[in-house]
Amino acid sequence: MKNIFKFVQNWAVEKSLTAYVYKDGCCSFLENLLSNYIQNTSNPHHADLLVVSGIVNKKSIAVLEKIYNQMPAPKYILTVGNCSINGGIFKNNDVIQLKNFLPVSVEIPGCPVSSDSIRQGIKELRNIIRRE
Amino acid sequence: MISDGYFMNISPMPATGMGIIRFVAQVDGEKILEINPFVGFSYRGIEKCMEQHNILGGLIFSEKVFSDGIFQSQYPYVLACEKMLGLRVPKPIQDIRVFLIELTRIKVHLRIIANIATDTGIIVASPLISKMISRIKGTISKVIQSPTLSFFRPGGVAASIHPDTKQICLNLLSEISIFTQEMKQLIDNSIFKSRTTDKGILKDNDVFSFGITGINARASGVKIDVRKDNPYESYDEYDFEIPTKKSGDCYSRFLLRFDEIYQSIYIIKRIFEKFSGNYNVVQSTKYDLDELKLPSESIYQPTESSLGELGCFLVGNSTEKPYRCHFRSNGISVLQAINSICTGCDLTDFRSIVSSLGIVMTEVDR
């Protein structure tokens, strides 16, 4: 019985993903691309998914942690672009790897990210949610 | 700094194009008494990265200053390198650069107009303008026949342009001029006027004291334009006008963006009067940029981007890498003045004031 409830919950979350986009950097076209697959919100209380693009530094990690804590469970993080994964071309500077601080579900590499890889990444995220 | 009272945290708020900014406002009911911006969320150390790379490597980083208008952010760095190295750029290549810069200017102005319209409640304009912006982007990528990244190079451009550039661009310009008139009719209604007129007034004293340039200065009656005051490339050949307004409010900044678009269309049409697209670009730009050494001198090169004056300060020390590289952006000056602009405004008007100022945080933080 418990498994059935879990299955139904995962199915519902997978089909109704709502994203809070933390857009910081040069992947400016990201919001338009994501809106083909996921609906956006400007309130973290209504979001299941935190999408991070651009670099994460010492100042912005505190903001990201606050946003993540405001989101209701179950919650997931999707990082888009090389900058948010390991700093990309700025990795020699004071840039932070997000996965050391918050649980990242899926990383989409690329500089800049192609529309195909975004589609692949969201497909993988949906698979992860289904398998939980 | 804020002493006491009721604080309101307006964050993390995406600025006009990209980047994150945080405002902390002291409010009395719905009236803003004091507002302080907090920057540094988009800091990447672009200038320090450029000091660790040669001229060609630095180009990649200069694009990230303002990646919505890639050509505009490369331009001051490219011109400064050319000035330092004494590279001569042929006239047809200067024309190619100028028309690409003006197309980018139209694109950025349209994006800011869409943001102003969305923030004042006219949501229908944004998808229409996004369609037009993607049309301009498509035309640029069709014309230059190569990736937009690193297209401008010290000494010229990376590749030859399309042989039918003139016809393709003139078709696009006629579309843009009809489209902008339609958009003006759609957005500029009585509701929009009531939400923007006499809101967020920037006084001309503040323009001088904070060093504000660009559209924000021209909307307050200060006639500053680097293209006229300190002409670079072939801008002195085109007798375009510098539109100005006097009131300095959100509405005048909105109208000025349309006037600037008409001026950009005029400049591009003037370029195509004498322009033939069959010029062999690759032959004229054969400098080996990996081996060129910057002489030990310093140079500041200003350019007029759609956000204001964007300049590059370069210091060389007889090596391939610059000893010091620094960008001058207009956004940081506007953010310093935002307290005097927004004091006394309603909270509901704040979003439209910020979008009309055209602040891009990636340009401010770098």
Tab-separated table of C-alpha atoms in Angstrom, chain A residues 32-127:
chain	number	residue	atom	x	y	z
A	32	ASN	CA	12.611	30.436	-22.814
A	33	LEU	CA	13.970	26.924	-23.416
A	34	LEU	CA	12.851	25.593	-20.044
A	35	SER	CA	9.350	26.990	-20.445
A	36	ASN	CA	8.808	24.419	-23.229
A	37	TYR	CA	9.091	21.604	-20.667
A	38	ILE	CA	8.503	23.025	-17.174
A	39	GLN	CA	6.378	25.862	-15.797
A	40	ASN	CA	8.196	28.633	-13.919
A	41	THR	CA	7.368	30.373	-10.694
A	42	SER	CA	8.873	33.376	-8.941
A	43	ASN	CA	8.050	32.055	-5.471
A	44	PRO	CA	10.287	29.323	-3.971
A	45	HIS	CA	7.405	28.147	-1.731
A	46	HIS	CA	5.592	26.915	-4.860
A	47	ALA	CA	8.602	25.249	-6.520
A	48	ASP	CA	9.703	21.586	-6.671
A	49	LEU	CA	12.803	22.281	-8.715
A	50	LEU	CA	15.632	24.801	-8.337
A	51	VAL	CA	17.345	25.537	-11.648
A	52	VAL	CA	20.774	27.160	-11.273
A	53	SER	CA	22.619	28.702	-14.203
A	54	GLY	CA	25.814	30.733	-14.103
A	55	ILE	CA	28.555	30.735	-11.491
A	56	VAL	CA	28.061	30.304	-7.754
A	57	ASN	CA	30.335	32.387	-5.522
A	58	LYS	CA	30.725	32.880	-1.769
A	59	LYS	CA	28.004	35.511	-1.690
A	60	SER	CA	25.397	33.743	-3.800
A	61	ILE	CA	25.696	30.337	-2.075
A	62	ALA	CA	24.056	31.814	1.044
A	63	VAL	CA	21.132	33.051	-1.072
A	64	LEU	CA	20.795	29.686	-2.810
A	65	GLU	CA	20.739	27.832	0.534
A	66	LYS	CA	17.955	30.150	1.766
A	67	ILE	CA	15.927	29.543	-1.405
A	68	TYR	CA	16.435	25.766	-1.133
A	69	ASN	CA	15.329	25.739	2.515
A	70	GLN	CA	12.121	27.589	1.606
A	71	MET	CA	11.119	24.980	-0.984
A	72	PRO	CA	8.714	22.219	0.165
A	73	ALA	CA	9.843	18.553	-0.046
A	74	PRO	CA	10.267	16.622	-2.340
A	75	LYS	CA	12.707	19.046	-3.977
A	76	TYR	CA	15.378	18.732	-6.645
A	77	ILE	CA	18.226	20.815	-8.073
A	78	LEU	CA	19.161	21.074	-11.755
A	79	THR	CA	22.397	22.863	-12.703
A	80	VAL	CA	22.734	24.177	-16.231
A	81	GLY	CA	26.045	25.010	-17.874
A	82	ASN	CA	29.693	24.413	-17.046
A	83	CYS	CA	29.817	27.530	-14.839
A	84	SER	CA	27.356	26.145	-12.289
A	85	ILE	CA	28.991	22.677	-12.274
A	86	ASN	CA	32.625	23.603	-11.574
A	87	GLY	CA	33.098	27.250	-12.546
A	88	GLY	CA	33.787	26.581	-16.233
A	89	ILE	CA	36.236	29.107	-17.635
A	90	PHE	CA	36.246	30.947	-14.294
A	91	LYS	CA	37.295	27.923	-12.208
A	92	ASN	CA	40.662	29.484	-11.242
A	93	ASN	CA	38.840	32.271	-9.388
A	94	ASP	CA	36.867	32.079	-6.130
A	95	VAL	CA	34.079	29.979	-7.594
A	96	ILE	CA	32.211	27.342	-5.568
A	97	GLN	CA	31.052	23.904	-6.706
A	98	LEU	CA	27.363	23.753	-5.860
A	99	LYS	CA	27.328	19.972	-5.285
A	100	ASN	CA	29.607	20.400	-2.235
A	101	PHE	CA	26.885	22.415	-0.488
A	102	LEU	CA	23.510	21.257	-1.821
A	103	PRO	CA	22.266	17.888	-3.211
A	104	VAL	CA	22.338	18.326	-6.983
A	105	SER	CA	20.098	15.856	-8.877
A	106	VAL	CA	21.156	16.447	-12.495
A	107	GLU	CA	23.986	18.420	-14.098
A	108	ILE	CA	23.684	19.588	-17.716
A	109	PRO	CA	27.141	20.435	-19.127
A	110	GLY	CA	27.887	22.778	-22.034
A	111	CYS	CA	29.149	26.282	-22.703
A	112	PRO	CA	26.647	27.421	-23.846
A	113	VAL	CA	24.130	24.624	-23.235
A	114	SER	CA	22.358	23.276	-26.315
A	115	SER	CA	18.601	22.781	-26.450
A	116	ASP	CA	19.082	19.024	-26.999
A	117	SER	CA	21.095	18.603	-23.810
A	118	ILE	CA	18.464	20.538	-21.831
A	119	ARG	CA	15.802	18.114	-23.112
A	120	GLN	CA	18.017	15.147	-22.196
A	121	GLY	CA	18.672	16.570	-18.721
A	122	ILE	CA	14.990	17.067	-17.945
A	123	LYS	CA	14.248	13.534	-19.215
A	124	GLU	CA	16.884	12.178	-16.845
A	125	LEU	CA	15.474	14.210	-13.942
A	126	ARG	CA	12.007	12.754	-14.603
A	127	ASN	CA	13.508	9.243	-14.606
